[in-house]
Amino acid sequence: MPHPVVVLVSGTGSNLQALIDAAADPLYGVQVVAVGADRDGILGLERAERHCIPTFVCRVADHPDRSAWDAALATEIAAHEPDLVVSAGFMKILGERVLAAHTVVNTHPALLPAFPGAHAVADALAYGVRVTGCTAHLVDSGVDTGPILAQVAVPVEDGDTEESLHERIKSVERPMLVDVVGRLARHGHTLTDRKVTIP
Ligand code: GAR
């Protein structure tokens, strides 16, 4: 039986699409059982619907506070009984209820711990680094601080814009995420201090 995975998105969902495509192969061992979002009308939700994957939207603005939103999101996710939750371009900090109930993998468009937060690509360009990249990590209660699972470096080219650099990063980020999610789902992991081992 494939391992059930819930994917959370806020935007175009190209990383989600890579996971859906990979999951078409039974040997990958993953089924995307639901896609959740913090907003309506995004391509990420459309992609899920195209593949007949159930979706849910949990908006912060529909709840009295962050804690109530966290509880509602935890309930939505838990209904799908996932082995793993993937934050793939989900632009909200997850709360304690979601994190207590699930192993969550996040993908981030920089080489953490450099450039955490919501503007990683613009921050790397503004700083003038010649190499940046992407990081897959386990989510903890901090902002992009969890134990690192995988990283891939990407050169910054002269004349790069935020868009061109982000596209170059995403072209390596998608296969990185597909690889890590598949191995984690199939084999599980152990954590010693900050070192993650996937057997
Ligand atoms: C990805 O590059 C992901 O790392 C980034 O959003 C993009 C989503 O692309 N996430 C963050 O910046 C989180 N801080 P996608 O919607 O095409 O998968």
mmCIF file with all atom_site columns, C-alpha atoms and ligand atoms in Angstrom:
data_model
loop_
_atom_site.group_PDB
_atom_site.id
_atom_site.type_symbol
_atom_site.label_atom_id
_atom_site.label_alt_id
_atom_site.label_comp_id
_atom_site.label_asym_id
_atom_site.label_entity_id
_atom_site.label_seq_id
_atom_site.pdbx_PDB_ins_code
_atom_site.Cartn_x
_atom_site.Cartn_y
_atom_site.Cartn_z
_atom_site.occupancy
_atom_site.B_iso_or_equiv
_atom_site.pdbx_formal_charge
_atom_site.auth_seq_id
_atom_site.auth_comp_id
_atom_site.auth_asym_id
_atom_site.auth_atom_id
_atom_site.pdbx_PDB_model_num
ATOM   1   C CA . MET A 1 1   ? 0.000   0.000  0.000   1.00 0.00 ? 1   MET A CA 1
ATOM   2   C CA . PRO A 1 2   ? 1.363   3.473  -0.842  1.00 0.00 ? 2   PRO A CA 1
ATOM   3   C CA . HIS A 1 3   ? 2.049   5.818  2.065   1.00 0.00 ? 3   HIS A CA 1
ATOM   4   C CA . PRO A 1 4   ? -0.599  8.565  2.362   1.00 0.00 ? 4   PRO A CA 1
ATOM   5   C CA . VAL A 1 5   ? 0.807   12.100 2.121   1.00 0.00 ? 5   VAL A CA 1
ATOM   6   C CA . VAL A 1 6   ? -0.992  15.440 2.526   1.00 0.00 ? 6   VAL A CA 1
ATOM   7   C CA . VAL A 1 7   ? 0.573   18.372 0.642   1.00 0.00 ? 7   VAL A CA 1
ATOM   8   C CA . LEU A 1 8   ? 0.057   22.000 1.713   1.00 0.00 ? 8   LEU A CA 1
ATOM   9   C CA . VAL A 1 9   ? 0.360   24.778 -0.885  1.00 0.00 ? 9   VAL A CA 1
ATOM   10  C CA . SER A 1 10  ? -0.188  28.541 -1.242  1.00 0.00 ? 10  SER A CA 1
ATOM   11  C CA . GLY A 1 11  ? 0.649   29.159 -4.889  1.00 0.00 ? 11  GLY A CA 1
ATOM   12  C CA . THR A 1 12  ? 1.417   27.592 -8.243  1.00 0.00 ? 12  THR A CA 1
ATOM   13  C CA . GLY A 1 13  ? 2.164   24.145 -6.856  1.00 0.00 ? 13  GLY A CA 1
ATOM   14  C CA . SER A 1 14  ? 4.903   23.026 -9.230  1.00 0.00 ? 14  SER A CA 1
ATOM   15  C CA . ASN A 1 15  ? 6.491   21.051 -6.381  1.00 0.00 ? 15  ASN A CA 1
ATOM   16  C CA . LEU A 1 16  ? 3.080   19.484 -5.695  1.00 0.00 ? 16  LEU A CA 1
ATOM   17  C CA . GLN A 1 17  ? 2.843   18.558 -9.391  1.00 0.00 ? 17  GLN A CA 1
ATOM   18  C CA . ALA A 1 18  ? 6.245   16.863 -9.221  1.00 0.00 ? 18  ALA A CA 1
ATOM   19  C CA . LEU A 1 19  ? 5.032   14.779 -6.262  1.00 0.00 ? 19  LEU A CA 1
ATOM   20  C CA . ILE A 1 20  ? 1.775   13.883 -8.033  1.00 0.00 ? 20  ILE A CA 1
ATOM   21  C CA . ASP A 1 21  ? 3.722   12.851 -11.151 1.00 0.00 ? 21  ASP A CA 1
ATOM   22  C CA . ALA A 1 22  ? 6.179   10.756 -9.129  1.00 0.00 ? 22  ALA A CA 1
ATOM   23  C CA . ALA A 1 23  ? 3.308   9.063  -7.278  1.00 0.00 ? 23  ALA A CA 1
ATOM   24  C CA . ALA A 1 24  ? 1.916   7.752  -10.588 1.00 0.00 ? 24  ALA A CA 1
ATOM   25  C CA . ASP A 1 25  ? 4.659   5.113  -10.350 1.00 0.00 ? 25  ASP A CA 1
ATOM   26  C CA . PRO A 1 26  ? 3.617   2.481  -7.778  1.00 0.00 ? 26  PRO A CA 1
ATOM   27  C CA . LEU A 1 27  ? 7.297   1.882  -6.939  1.00 0.00 ? 27  LEU A CA 1
ATOM   28  C CA . TYR A 1 28  ? 7.513   5.436  -5.575  1.00 0.00 ? 28  TYR A CA 1
ATOM   29  C CA . GLY A 1 29  ? 5.311   4.239  -2.691  1.00 0.00 ? 29  GLY A CA 1
ATOM   30  C CA . VAL A 1 30  ? 3.435   7.494  -2.051  1.00 0.00 ? 30  VAL A CA 1
ATOM   31  C CA . GLN A 1 31  ? -0.154  8.570  -2.615  1.00 0.00 ? 31  GLN A CA 1
ATOM   32  C CA . VAL A 1 32  ? -1.072  12.254 -2.389  1.00 0.00 ? 32  VAL A CA 1
ATOM   33  C CA . VAL A 1 33  ? -4.340  11.769 -0.503  1.00 0.00 ? 33  VAL A CA 1
ATOM   34  C CA . ALA A 1 34  ? -5.232  15.465 -0.098  1.00 0.00 ? 34  ALA A CA 1
ATOM   35  C CA . VAL A 1 35  ? -4.000  18.959 -0.888  1.00 0.00 ? 35  VAL A CA 1
ATOM   36  C CA . GLY A 1 36  ? -4.619  21.759 1.588   1.00 0.00 ? 36  GLY A CA 1
ATOM   37  C CA . ALA A 1 37  ? -4.242  25.505 1.112   1.00 0.00 ? 37  ALA A CA 1
ATOM   38  C CA . ASP A 1 38  ? -4.486  28.701 3.135   1.00 0.00 ? 38  ASP A CA 1
ATOM   39  C CA . ARG A 1 39  ? -6.235  30.533 0.284   1.00 0.00 ? 39  ARG A CA 1
ATOM   40  C CA . ASP A 1 40  ? -8.690  29.942 -2.595  1.00 0.00 ? 40  ASP A CA 1
ATOM   41  C CA . GLY A 1 41  ? -8.182  30.356 -6.299  1.00 0.00 ? 41  GLY A CA 1
ATOM   42  C CA . ILE A 1 42  ? -4.624  29.112 -6.650  1.00 0.00 ? 42  ILE A CA 1
ATOM   43  C CA . LEU A 1 43  ? -3.118  26.907 -9.321  1.00 0.00 ? 43  LEU A CA 1
ATOM   44  C CA . GLY A 1 44  ? -1.972  24.423 -6.682  1.00 0.00 ? 44  GLY A CA 1
ATOM   45  C CA . LEU A 1 45  ? -5.600  23.566 -5.850  1.00 0.00 ? 45  LEU A CA 1
ATOM   46  C CA . GLU A 1 46  ? -6.477  23.357 -9.547  1.00 0.00 ? 46  GLU A CA 1
ATOM   47  C CA . ARG A 1 47  ? -3.672  20.866 -10.096 1.00 0.00 ? 47  ARG A CA 1
ATOM   48  C CA . ALA A 1 48  ? -5.063  18.662 -7.309  1.00 0.00 ? 48  ALA A CA 1
ATOM   49  C CA . GLU A 1 49  ? -8.591  18.860 -8.709  1.00 0.00 ? 49  GLU A CA 1
ATOM   50  C CA . ARG A 1 50  ? -7.329  17.908 -12.174 1.00 0.00 ? 50  ARG A CA 1
ATOM   51  C CA . HIS A 1 51  ? -5.994  14.701 -10.636 1.00 0.00 ? 51  HIS A CA 1
ATOM   52  C CA . CYS A 1 52  ? -9.176  14.112 -8.576  1.00 0.00 ? 52  CYS A CA 1
ATOM   53  C CA . ILE A 1 53  ? -7.258  14.601 -5.328  1.00 0.00 ? 53  ILE A CA 1
ATOM   54  C CA . PRO A 1 54  ? -9.457  15.912 -2.466  1.00 0.00 ? 54  PRO A CA 1
ATOM   55  C CA . THR A 1 55  ? -8.703  19.508 -1.442  1.00 0.00 ? 55  THR A CA 1
ATOM   56  C CA . PHE A 1 56  ? -9.401  21.706 1.564   1.00 0.00 ? 56  PHE A CA 1
ATOM   57  C CA . VAL A 1 57  ? -8.912  25.404 2.254   1.00 0.00 ? 57  VAL A CA 1
ATOM   58  C CA . CYS A 1 58  ? -8.199  26.648 5.760   1.00 0.00 ? 58  CYS A CA 1
ATOM   59  C CA . ARG A 1 59  ? -7.913  30.454 5.873   1.00 0.00 ? 59  ARG A CA 1
ATOM   60  C CA . VAL A 1 60  ? -6.462  32.281 8.862   1.00 0.00 ? 60  VAL A CA 1
ATOM   61  C CA . ALA A 1 61  ? -9.036  35.058 8.343   1.00 0.00 ? 61  ALA A CA 1
ATOM   62  C CA . ASP A 1 62  ? -11.911 32.602 8.910   1.00 0.00 ? 62  ASP A CA 1
ATOM   63  C CA . HIS A 1 63  ? -10.736 31.907 12.481  1.00 0.00 ? 63  HIS A CA 1
ATOM   64  C CA . PRO A 1 64  ? -10.699 34.082 15.603  1.00 0.00 ? 64  PRO A CA 1
ATOM   65  C CA . ASP A 1 65  ? -6.947  33.649 16.076  1.00 0.00 ? 65  ASP A CA 1
ATOM   66  C CA . ARG A 1 66  ? -3.902  31.658 14.982  1.00 0.00 ? 66  ARG A CA 1
ATOM   67  C CA . SER A 1 67  ? -4.465  29.005 17.595  1.00 0.00 ? 67  SER A CA 1
ATOM   68  C CA . ALA A 1 68  ? -7.995  28.303 16.325  1.00 0.00 ? 68  ALA A CA 1
ATOM   69  C CA . TRP A 1 69  ? -6.642  28.211 12.754  1.00 0.00 ? 69  TRP A CA 1
ATOM   70  C CA . ASP A 1 70  ? -3.945  25.752 13.824  1.00 0.00 ? 70  ASP A CA 1
ATOM   71  C CA . ALA A 1 71  ? -6.586  23.504 15.436  1.00 0.00 ? 71  ALA A CA 1
ATOM   72  C CA . ALA A 1 72  ? -8.811  23.637 12.345  1.00 0.00 ? 72  ALA A CA 1
ATOM   73  C CA . LEU A 1 73  ? -5.897  22.880 10.016  1.00 0.00 ? 73  LEU A CA 1
ATOM   74  C CA . ALA A 1 74  ? -4.815  19.987 12.257  1.00 0.00 ? 74  ALA A CA 1
ATOM   75  C CA . THR A 1 75  ? -8.353  18.544 12.056  1.00 0.00 ? 75  THR A CA 1
ATOM   76  C CA . GLU A 1 76  ? -8.475  18.878 8.247   1.00 0.00 ? 76  GLU A CA 1
ATOM   77  C CA . ILE A 1 77  ? -5.101  17.184 7.849   1.00 0.00 ? 77  ILE A CA 1
ATOM   78  C CA . ALA A 1 78  ? -5.801  14.413 10.364  1.00 0.00 ? 78  ALA A CA 1
ATOM   79  C CA . ALA A 1 79  ? -9.015  13.458 8.533   1.00 0.00 ? 79  ALA A CA 1
ATOM   80  C CA . HIS A 1 80  ? -6.794  12.118 5.727   1.00 0.00 ? 80  HIS A CA 1
ATOM   81  C CA . GLU A 1 81  ? -4.604  10.074 8.107   1.00 0.00 ? 81  GLU A CA 1
ATOM   82  C CA . PRO A 1 82  ? -1.303  10.918 6.420   1.00 0.00 ? 82  PRO A CA 1
ATOM   83  C CA . ASP A 1 83  ? 2.028   9.270  7.246   1.00 0.00 ? 83  ASP A CA 1
ATOM   84  C CA . LEU A 1 84  ? 3.706   12.522 6.210   1.00 0.00 ? 84  LEU A CA 1
ATOM   85  C CA . VAL A 1 85  ? 2.742   16.151 5.565   1.00 0.00 ? 85  VAL A CA 1
ATOM   86  C CA . VAL A 1 86  ? 4.633   18.168 2.948   1.00 0.00 ? 86  VAL A CA 1
ATOM   87  C CA . SER A 1 87  ? 4.716   21.953 3.025   1.00 0.00 ? 87  SER A CA 1
ATOM   88  C CA . ALA A 1 88  ? 5.464   22.766 -0.633  1.00 0.00 ? 88  ALA A CA 1
ATOM   89  C CA . GLY A 1 89  ? 5.283   26.519 -0.994  1.00 0.00 ? 89  GLY A CA 1
ATOM   90  C CA . PHE A 1 90  ? 2.861   26.860 1.942   1.00 0.00 ? 90  PHE A CA 1
ATOM   91  C CA . MET A 1 91  ? 3.438   30.433 3.091   1.00 0.00 ? 91  MET A CA 1
ATOM   92  C CA . LYS A 1 92  ? 2.255   30.146 6.700   1.00 0.00 ? 92  LYS A CA 1
ATOM   93  C CA . ILE A 1 93  ? 4.044   29.158 9.881   1.00 0.00 ? 93  ILE A CA 1
ATOM   94  C CA . LEU A 1 94  ? 2.506   25.894 11.074  1.00 0.00 ? 94  LEU A CA 1
ATOM   95  C CA . GLY A 1 95  ? 1.168   25.763 14.627  1.00 0.00 ? 95  GLY A CA 1
ATOM   96  C CA . GLU A 1 96  ? 1.839   23.384 17.481  1.00 0.00 ? 96  GLU A CA 1
ATOM   97  C CA . ARG A 1 97  ? -1.181  21.114 16.948  1.00 0.00 ? 97  ARG A CA 1
ATOM   98  C CA . VAL A 1 98  ? -0.242  20.311 13.363  1.00 0.00 ? 98  VAL A CA 1
ATOM   99  C CA . LEU A 1 99  ? 3.397   19.753 14.338  1.00 0.00 ? 99  LEU A CA 1
ATOM   100 C CA . ALA A 1 100 ? 2.523   17.585 17.355  1.00 0.00 ? 100 ALA A CA 1
ATOM   101 C CA . ALA A 1 101 ? 0.424   15.255 15.233  1.00 0.00 ? 101 ALA A CA 1
ATOM   102 C CA . HIS A 1 102 ? 2.545   14.860 12.092  1.00 0.00 ? 102 HIS A CA 1
ATOM   103 C CA . THR A 1 103 ? 6.012   14.659 10.628  1.00 0.00 ? 103 THR A CA 1
ATOM   104 C CA . VAL A 1 104 ? 6.150   17.696 8.340   1.00 0.00 ? 104 VAL A CA 1
ATOM   105 C CA . VAL A 1 105 ? 8.695   18.274 5.564   1.00 0.00 ? 105 VAL A CA 1
ATOM   106 C CA . ASN A 1 106 ? 9.197   21.800 4.216   1.00 0.00 ? 106 ASN A CA 1
ATOM   107 C CA . THR A 1 107 ? 11.012  22.878 1.100   1.00 0.00 ? 107 THR A CA 1
ATOM   108 C CA . HIS A 1 108 ? 12.727  26.263 1.151   1.00 0.00 ? 108 HIS A CA 1
ATOM   109 C CA . PRO A 1 109 ? 14.366  28.188 -1.716  1.00 0.00 ? 109 PRO A CA 1
ATOM   110 C CA . ALA A 1 110 ? 17.739  28.898 -0.063  1.00 0.00 ? 110 ALA A CA 1
ATOM   111 C CA . LEU A 1 111 ? 20.604  27.054 1.588   1.00 0.00 ? 111 LEU A CA 1
ATOM   112 C CA . LEU A 1 112 ? 19.457  27.226 5.207   1.00 0.00 ? 112 LEU A CA 1
ATOM   113 C CA . PRO A 1 113 ? 20.407  28.543 7.684   1.00 0.00 ? 113 PRO A CA 1
ATOM   114 C CA . ALA A 1 114 ? 21.037  31.363 5.173   1.00 0.00 ? 114 ALA A CA 1
ATOM   115 C CA . PHE A 1 115 ? 17.987  33.389 4.145   1.00 0.00 ? 115 PHE A CA 1
ATOM   116 C CA . PRO A 1 116 ? 15.080  31.917 6.128   1.00 0.00 ? 116 PRO A CA 1
ATOM   117 C CA . GLY A 1 117 ? 11.606  33.422 5.820   1.00 0.00 ? 117 GLY A CA 1
ATOM   118 C CA . ALA A 1 118 ? 9.200   34.353 3.065   1.00 0.00 ? 118 ALA A CA 1
ATOM   119 C CA . HIS A 1 119 ? 11.596  36.299 0.778   1.00 0.00 ? 119 HIS A CA 1
ATOM   120 C CA . ALA A 1 120 ? 14.548  33.931 0.531   1.00 0.00 ? 120 ALA A CA 1
ATOM   121 C CA . VAL A 1 121 ? 15.280  34.394 -3.174  1.00 0.00 ? 121 VAL A CA 1
ATOM   122 C CA . ALA A 1 122 ? 15.080  38.203 -3.070  1.00 0.00 ? 122 ALA A CA 1
ATOM   123 C CA . ASP A 1 123 ? 17.175  38.249 0.126   1.00 0.00 ? 123 ASP A CA 1
ATOM   124 C CA . ALA A 1 124 ? 19.911  36.084 -1.450  1.00 0.00 ? 124 ALA A CA 1
ATOM   125 C CA . LEU A 1 125 ? 20.013  38.308 -4.563  1.00 0.00 ? 125 LEU A CA 1
ATOM   126 C CA . ALA A 1 126 ? 20.121  41.484 -2.472  1.00 0.00 ? 126 ALA A CA 1
ATOM   127 C CA . TYR A 1 127 ? 22.959  40.082 -0.348  1.00 0.00 ? 127 TYR A CA 1
ATOM   128 C CA . GLY A 1 128 ? 24.991  39.334 -3.470  1.00 0.00 ? 128 GLY A CA 1
ATOM   129 C CA . VAL A 1 129 ? 25.746  35.648 -2.851  1.00 0.00 ? 129 VAL A CA 1
ATOM   130 C CA . ARG A 1 130 ? 27.176  33.771 -5.855  1.00 0.00 ? 130 ARG A CA 1
ATOM   131 C CA . VAL A 1 131 ? 25.691  30.429 -4.765  1.00 0.00 ? 131 VAL A CA 1
ATOM   132 C CA . THR A 1 132 ? 22.275  29.756 -3.267  1.00 0.00 ? 132 THR A CA 1
ATOM   133 C CA . GLY A 1 133 ? 19.960  26.761 -3.589  1.00 0.00 ? 133 GLY A CA 1
ATOM   134 C CA . CYS A 1 134 ? 17.225  24.873 -1.826  1.00 0.00 ? 134 CYS A CA 1
ATOM   135 C CA . THR A 1 135 ? 16.756  22.933 1.385   1.00 0.00 ? 135 THR A CA 1
ATOM   136 C CA . ALA A 1 136 ? 14.334  20.203 2.434   1.00 0.00 ? 136 ALA A CA 1
ATOM   137 C CA . HIS A 1 137 ? 13.990  20.039 6.201   1.00 0.00 ? 137 HIS A CA 1
ATOM   138 C CA . LEU A 1 138 ? 11.794  18.692 8.959   1.00 0.00 ? 138 LEU A CA 1
ATOM   139 C CA . VAL A 1 139 ? 9.589   21.432 10.378  1.00 0.00 ? 139 VAL A CA 1
ATOM   140 C CA . ASP A 1 140 ? 9.979   22.412 14.020  1.00 0.00 ? 140 ASP A CA 1
ATOM   141 C CA . SER A 1 141 ? 8.465   25.317 15.931  1.00 0.00 ? 141 SER A CA 1
ATOM   142 C CA . GLY A 1 142 ? 10.940  27.860 14.507  1.00 0.00 ? 142 GLY A CA 1
ATOM   143 C CA . VAL A 1 143 ? 10.956  29.589 11.132  1.00 0.00 ? 143 VAL A CA 1
ATOM   144 C CA . ASP A 1 144 ? 12.945  27.359 8.741   1.00 0.00 ? 144 ASP A CA 1
ATOM   145 C CA . THR A 1 145 ? 15.072  26.038 11.621  1.00 0.00 ? 145 THR A CA 1
ATOM   146 C CA . GLY A 1 146 ? 14.291  22.296 11.571  1.00 0.00 ? 146 GLY A CA 1
ATOM   147 C CA . PRO A 1 147 ? 16.765  19.452 10.939  1.00 0.00 ? 147 PRO A CA 1
ATOM   148 C CA . ILE A 1 148 ? 18.021  19.382 7.360   1.00 0.00 ? 148 ILE A CA 1
ATOM   149 C CA . LEU A 1 149 ? 17.174  16.474 5.076   1.00 0.00 ? 149 LEU A CA 1
ATOM   150 C CA . ALA A 1 150 ? 18.710  17.561 1.759   1.00 0.00 ? 150 ALA A CA 1
ATOM   151 C CA . GLN A 1 151 ? 20.250  20.578 0.064   1.00 0.00 ? 151 GLN A CA 1
ATOM   152 C CA . VAL A 1 152 ? 21.182  21.398 -3.518  1.00 0.00 ? 152 VAL A CA 1
ATOM   153 C CA . ALA A 1 153 ? 23.351  24.366 -4.540  1.00 0.00 ? 153 ALA A CA 1
ATOM   154 C CA . VAL A 1 154 ? 22.480  26.631 -7.474  1.00 0.00 ? 154 VAL A CA 1
ATOM   155 C CA . PRO A 1 155 ? 24.706  29.344 -9.001  1.00 0.00 ? 155 PRO A CA 1
ATOM   156 C CA . VAL A 1 156 ? 23.547  32.948 -9.116  1.00 0.00 ? 156 VAL A CA 1
ATOM   157 C CA . GLU A 1 157 ? 24.149  34.288 -12.655 1.00 0.00 ? 157 GLU A CA 1
ATOM   158 C CA . ASP A 1 158 ? 24.981  37.885 -13.589 1.00 0.00 ? 158 ASP A CA 1
ATOM   159 C CA . GLY A 1 159 ? 21.757  39.644 -14.481 1.00 0.00 ? 159 GLY A CA 1
ATOM   160 C CA . ASP A 1 160 ? 19.539  37.253 -12.533 1.00 0.00 ? 160 ASP A CA 1
ATOM   161 C CA . THR A 1 161 ? 16.164  38.591 -11.438 1.00 0.00 ? 161 THR A CA 1
ATOM   162 C CA . GLU A 1 162 ? 14.250  37.140 -8.511  1.00 0.00 ? 162 GLU A CA 1
ATOM   163 C CA . GLU A 1 163 ? 12.110  35.297 -11.059 1.00 0.00 ? 163 GLU A CA 1
ATOM   164 C CA . SER A 1 164 ? 14.964  33.822 -13.120 1.00 0.00 ? 164 SER A CA 1
ATOM   165 C CA . LEU A 1 165 ? 16.861  32.742 -10.013 1.00 0.00 ? 165 LEU A CA 1
ATOM   166 C CA . HIS A 1 166 ? 13.762  31.233 -8.414  1.00 0.00 ? 166 HIS A CA 1
ATOM   167 C CA . GLU A 1 167 ? 13.033  29.236 -11.590 1.00 0.00 ? 167 GLU A CA 1
ATOM   168 C CA . ARG A 1 168 ? 16.628  27.889 -11.596 1.00 0.00 ? 168 ARG A CA 1
ATOM   169 C CA . ILE A 1 169 ? 16.232  26.925 -7.935  1.00 0.00 ? 169 ILE A CA 1
ATOM   170 C CA . LYS A 1 170 ? 12.848  25.288 -8.527  1.00 0.00 ? 170 LYS A CA 1
ATOM   171 C CA . SER A 1 171 ? 14.257  23.159 -11.359 1.00 0.00 ? 171 SER A CA 1
ATOM   172 C CA . VAL A 1 172 ? 16.485  21.377 -8.803  1.00 0.00 ? 172 VAL A CA 1
ATOM   173 C CA . GLU A 1 173 ? 14.111  21.767 -5.869  1.00 0.00 ? 173 GLU A CA 1
ATOM   174 C CA . ARG A 1 174 ? 11.387  19.586 -7.420  1.00 0.00 ? 174 ARG A CA 1
ATOM   175 C CA . PRO A 1 175 ? 13.587  16.469 -7.897  1.00 0.00 ? 175 PRO A CA 1
ATOM   176 C CA . MET A 1 176 ? 15.164  17.048 -4.461  1.00 0.00 ? 176 MET A CA 1
ATOM   177 C CA . LEU A 1 177 ? 11.736  17.101 -2.803  1.00 0.00 ? 177 LEU A CA 1
ATOM   178 C CA . VAL A 1 178 ? 10.484  14.084 -4.745  1.00 0.00 ? 178 VAL A CA 1
ATOM   179 C CA . ASP A 1 179 ? 13.548  12.092 -3.698  1.00 0.00 ? 179 ASP A CA 1
ATOM   180 C CA . VAL A 1 180 ? 13.368  13.054 -0.004  1.00 0.00 ? 180 VAL A CA 1
ATOM   181 C CA . VAL A 1 181 ? 9.612   12.585 0.370   1.00 0.00 ? 181 VAL A CA 1
ATOM   182 C CA . GLY A 1 182 ? 9.745   9.166  -1.299  1.00 0.00 ? 182 GLY A CA 1
ATOM   183 C CA . ARG A 1 183 ? 12.601  7.932  0.895   1.00 0.00 ? 183 ARG A CA 1
ATOM   184 C CA . LEU A 1 184 ? 11.049  9.320  4.094   1.00 0.00 ? 184 LEU A CA 1
ATOM   185 C CA . ALA A 1 185 ? 7.639   7.848  3.319   1.00 0.00 ? 185 ALA A CA 1
ATOM   186 C CA . ARG A 1 186 ? 9.033   4.437  2.381   1.00 0.00 ? 186 ARG A CA 1
ATOM   187 C CA . HIS A 1 187 ? 11.693  4.093  5.075   1.00 0.00 ? 187 HIS A CA 1
ATOM   188 C CA . GLY A 1 188 ? 10.871  6.493  7.941   1.00 0.00 ? 188 GLY A CA 1
ATOM   189 C CA . HIS A 1 189 ? 13.658  8.308  9.758   1.00 0.00 ? 189 HIS A CA 1
ATOM   190 C CA . THR A 1 190 ? 15.528  8.603  13.019  1.00 0.00 ? 190 THR A CA 1
ATOM   191 C CA . LEU A 1 191 ? 16.652  11.882 14.540  1.00 0.00 ? 191 LEU A CA 1
ATOM   192 C CA . THR A 1 192 ? 19.748  12.262 16.740  1.00 0.00 ? 192 THR A CA 1
ATOM   193 C CA . ASP A 1 193 ? 20.359  15.857 17.800  1.00 0.00 ? 193 ASP A CA 1
ATOM   194 C CA . ARG A 1 194 ? 19.936  17.583 14.433  1.00 0.00 ? 194 ARG A CA 1
ATOM   195 C CA . LYS A 1 195 ? 21.102  14.616 12.305  1.00 0.00 ? 195 LYS A CA 1
ATOM   196 C CA . VAL A 1 196 ? 18.411  12.882 10.300  1.00 0.00 ? 196 VAL A CA 1
ATOM   197 C CA . THR A 1 197 ? 19.021  9.324  9.163   1.00 0.00 ? 197 THR A CA 1
ATOM   198 C CA . ILE A 1 198 ? 16.793  7.648  6.606   1.00 0.00 ? 198 ILE A CA 1
ATOM   199 C CA . PRO A 1 199 ? 17.566  3.916  6.842   1.00 0.00 ? 199 PRO A CA 1
HETATM 200 C C1 . GAR B 2 .   ? 9.198   26.950 -3.711  1.00 0.00 ? 1   GAR B C1 1
HETATM 201 O O1 . GAR B 2 .   ? 10.375  27.470 -4.266  1.00 0.00 ? 1   GAR B O1 1
HETATM 202 C C2 . GAR B 2 .   ? 9.316   26.845 -2.203  1.00 0.00 ? 1   GAR B C2 1
HETATM 203 O O2 . GAR B 2 .   ? 10.609  26.559 -1.767  1.00 0.00 ? 1   GAR B O2 1
HETATM 204 C C3 . GAR B 2 .   ? 8.927   28.237 -1.780  1.00 0.00 ? 1   GAR B C3 1
HETATM 205 O O3 . GAR B 2 .   ? 7.841   28.559 -2.586  1.00 0.00 ? 1   GAR B O3 1
HETATM 206 C C4 . GAR B 2 .   ? 8.023   27.943 -3.860  1.00 0.00 ? 1   GAR B C4 1
HETATM 207 C C5 . GAR B 2 .   ? 6.760   27.257 -4.256  1.00 0.00 ? 1   GAR B C5 1
HETATM 208 O O4 . GAR B 2 .   ? 6.787   26.913 -5.600  1.00 0.00 ? 1   GAR B O4 1
HETATM 209 N N1 . GAR B 2 .   ? 8.612   28.280 -0.398  1.00 0.00 ? 1   GAR B N1 1
HETATM 210 C C6 . GAR B 2 .   ? 8.926   29.288 0.406   1.00 0.00 ? 1   GAR B C6 1
HETATM 211 O O5 . GAR B 2 .   ? 9.447   30.333 0.003   1.00 0.00 ? 1   GAR B O5 1
HETATM 212 C C7 . GAR B 2 .   ? 8.591   29.084 1.861   1.00 0.00 ? 1   GAR B C7 1
HETATM 213 N N2 . GAR B 2 .   ? 9.289   30.022 2.675   1.00 0.00 ? 1   GAR B N2 1
HETATM 214 P P1 . GAR B 2 .   ? 5.614   26.035 -6.223  1.00 0.00 ? 1   GAR B P1 1
HETATM 215 O O6 . GAR B 2 .   ? 4.288   26.632 -5.740  1.00 0.00 ? 1   GAR B O6 1
HETATM 216 O O7 . GAR B 2 .   ? 5.783   26.171 -7.704  1.00 0.00 ? 1   GAR B O7 1
HETATM 217 O O8 . GAR B 2 .   ? 5.795   24.623 -5.748  1.00 0.00 ? 1   GAR B O8 1
#
